[in-house]
Coordinates of C-alpha atoms in Angstrom, one line a residue:
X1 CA 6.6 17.9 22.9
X2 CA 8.5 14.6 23.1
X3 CA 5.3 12.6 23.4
X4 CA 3.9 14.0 20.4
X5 CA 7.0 13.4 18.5
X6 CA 7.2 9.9 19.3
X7 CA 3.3 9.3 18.1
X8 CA 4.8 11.1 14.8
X9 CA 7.5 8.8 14.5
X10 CA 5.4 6.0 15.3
X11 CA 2.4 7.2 12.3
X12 CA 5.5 7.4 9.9
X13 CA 6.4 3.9 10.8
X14 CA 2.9 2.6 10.4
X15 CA 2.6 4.4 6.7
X16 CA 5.8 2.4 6.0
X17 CA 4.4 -0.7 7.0
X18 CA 1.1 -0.1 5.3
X19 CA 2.6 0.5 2.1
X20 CA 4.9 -2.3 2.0
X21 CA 1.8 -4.1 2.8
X22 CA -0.1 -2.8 0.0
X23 CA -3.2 -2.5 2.7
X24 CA -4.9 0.6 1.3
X25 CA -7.3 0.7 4.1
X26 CA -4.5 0.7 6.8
X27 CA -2.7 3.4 4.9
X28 CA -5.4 6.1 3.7
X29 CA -6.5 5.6 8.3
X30 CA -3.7 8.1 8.3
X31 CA -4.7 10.5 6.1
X32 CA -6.8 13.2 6.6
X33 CA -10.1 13.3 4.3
X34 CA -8.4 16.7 2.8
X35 CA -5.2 15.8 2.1
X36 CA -2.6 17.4 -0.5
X37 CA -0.3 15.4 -2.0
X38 CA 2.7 16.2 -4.2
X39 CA 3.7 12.9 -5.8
X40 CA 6.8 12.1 -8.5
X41 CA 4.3 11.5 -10.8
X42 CA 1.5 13.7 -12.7
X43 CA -0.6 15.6 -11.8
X44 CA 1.2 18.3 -9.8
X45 CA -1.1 17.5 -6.9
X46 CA -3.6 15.0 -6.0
X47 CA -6.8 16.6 -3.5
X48 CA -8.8 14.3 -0.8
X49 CA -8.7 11.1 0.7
X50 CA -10.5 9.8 -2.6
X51 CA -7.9 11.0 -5.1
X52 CA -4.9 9.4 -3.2
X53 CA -6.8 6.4 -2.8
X54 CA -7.1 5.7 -6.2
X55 CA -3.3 7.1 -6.7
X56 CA -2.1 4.0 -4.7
X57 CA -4.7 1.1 -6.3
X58 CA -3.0 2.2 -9.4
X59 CA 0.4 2.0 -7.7
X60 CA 0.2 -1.0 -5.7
X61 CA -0.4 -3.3 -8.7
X62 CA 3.1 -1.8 -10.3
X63 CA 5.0 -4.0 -7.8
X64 CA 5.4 -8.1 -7.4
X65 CA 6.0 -7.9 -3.5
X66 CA 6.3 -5.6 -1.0
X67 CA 7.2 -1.9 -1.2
X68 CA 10.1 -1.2 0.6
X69 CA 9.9 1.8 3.1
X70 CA 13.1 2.5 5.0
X71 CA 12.9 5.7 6.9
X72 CA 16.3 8.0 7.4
X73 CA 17.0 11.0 8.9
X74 CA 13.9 11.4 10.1
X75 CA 13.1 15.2 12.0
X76 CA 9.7 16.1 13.5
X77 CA 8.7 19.1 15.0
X78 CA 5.4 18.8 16.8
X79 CA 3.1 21.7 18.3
X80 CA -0.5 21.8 20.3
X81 CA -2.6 20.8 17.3
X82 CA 0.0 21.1 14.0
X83 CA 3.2 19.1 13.7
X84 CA 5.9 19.2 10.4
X85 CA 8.3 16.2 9.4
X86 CA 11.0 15.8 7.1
X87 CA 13.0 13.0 6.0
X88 CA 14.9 10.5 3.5
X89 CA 13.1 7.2 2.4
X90 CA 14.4 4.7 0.8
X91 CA 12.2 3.1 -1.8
X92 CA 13.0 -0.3 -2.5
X93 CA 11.9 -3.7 -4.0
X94 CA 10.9 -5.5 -7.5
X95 CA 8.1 -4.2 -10.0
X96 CA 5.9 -6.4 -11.9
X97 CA 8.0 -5.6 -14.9
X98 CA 11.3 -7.3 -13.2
X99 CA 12.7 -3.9 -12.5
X100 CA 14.4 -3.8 -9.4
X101 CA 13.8 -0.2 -7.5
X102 CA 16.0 0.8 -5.1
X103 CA 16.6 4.9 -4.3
X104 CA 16.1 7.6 -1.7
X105 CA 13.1 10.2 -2.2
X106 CA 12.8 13.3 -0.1
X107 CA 9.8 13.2 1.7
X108 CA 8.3 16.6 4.0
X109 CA 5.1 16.2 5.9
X110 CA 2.7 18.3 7.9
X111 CA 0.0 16.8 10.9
X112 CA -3.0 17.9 12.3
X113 CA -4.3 16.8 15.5
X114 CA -7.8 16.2 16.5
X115 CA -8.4 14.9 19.9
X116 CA -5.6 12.7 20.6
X117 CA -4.9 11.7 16.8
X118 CA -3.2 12.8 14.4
X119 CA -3.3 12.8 10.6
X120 CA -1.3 13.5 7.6
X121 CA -2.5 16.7 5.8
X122 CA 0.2 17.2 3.5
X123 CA 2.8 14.8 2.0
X124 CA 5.5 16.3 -0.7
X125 CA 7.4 13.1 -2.4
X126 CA 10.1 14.2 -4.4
X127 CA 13.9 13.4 -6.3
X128 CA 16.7 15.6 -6.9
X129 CA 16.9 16.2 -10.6
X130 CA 19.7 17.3 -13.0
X131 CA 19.1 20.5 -14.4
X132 CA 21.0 19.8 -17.3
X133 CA 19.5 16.5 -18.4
X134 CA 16.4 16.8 -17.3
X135 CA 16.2 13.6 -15.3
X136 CA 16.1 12.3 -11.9
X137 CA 18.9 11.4 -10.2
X138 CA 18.6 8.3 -8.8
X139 CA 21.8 7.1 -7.5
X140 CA 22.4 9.3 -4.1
X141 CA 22.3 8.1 -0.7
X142 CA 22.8 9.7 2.5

């Protein structure tokens, strides 16, 4: 449905500009109060709204400006009530520790609609790693 695709793309866009805002309220709006989330970091899954809340005030702080959200080939599928996403982002900016950040994550998502709303559910964050070195591997693009 393109209609529903296009409010996908345009929640996607709004959890970009909430995190590079750093406005936790804005961001966890479009989250459902049972969401999953697989992040780079421990533990191998964070459980409700409450738990990913407190995963991004600890993450927030980490950075001296904004967090930089640039969205890349970006697919949605959308049904009646459930919708799926998948796509590049490119993470980018300047920590608190000088550090400048900038590499792509692959990022899948699934939606639930209630009403005429819809809502994150599920959000898997990862990096490609090298098997042999055991380390991420930060330095591809698309």
């Amino acid at each position: 449905m393109p209609g529903d695709e296009t409010a996908i793309r345009e929640l996607l866009d709004s959890r970009s500009a909430a995190m590079g805002a750093k406005d936790i309220e804005w961001l966890m709006s479009l989250y459902s109060d049972d969401i999953v989330y697989f992040d780079l970091v421990p533990p191998l899954r964070y459980v409700g709204s409450n738990a990913l809340r407190e995963r991004f005030l600890d993450w927030f702080p980490r950075w001296s400006g904004p967090i930089g959200q640039e969205l890349g080939q970006l697919d949605v599928a959308a049904g009646d009530a459930v919708a799926a996403a998948w796509m590049l982002i490119r993470a980018h900016g300047t920590m608190k520790t000088g550090a400048n950040v900038d590499y792509w994550v692959r990022v899948s998502n699934a939606f639930r609609r209630s009403g005429n709303r819809w809502t994150i559910t599920h959000e898997h964050v990862s990096l490609p790693v090298n098997m042999r070195s055991r380390t991420a591997v930060l330095d591809l693009t698309p």
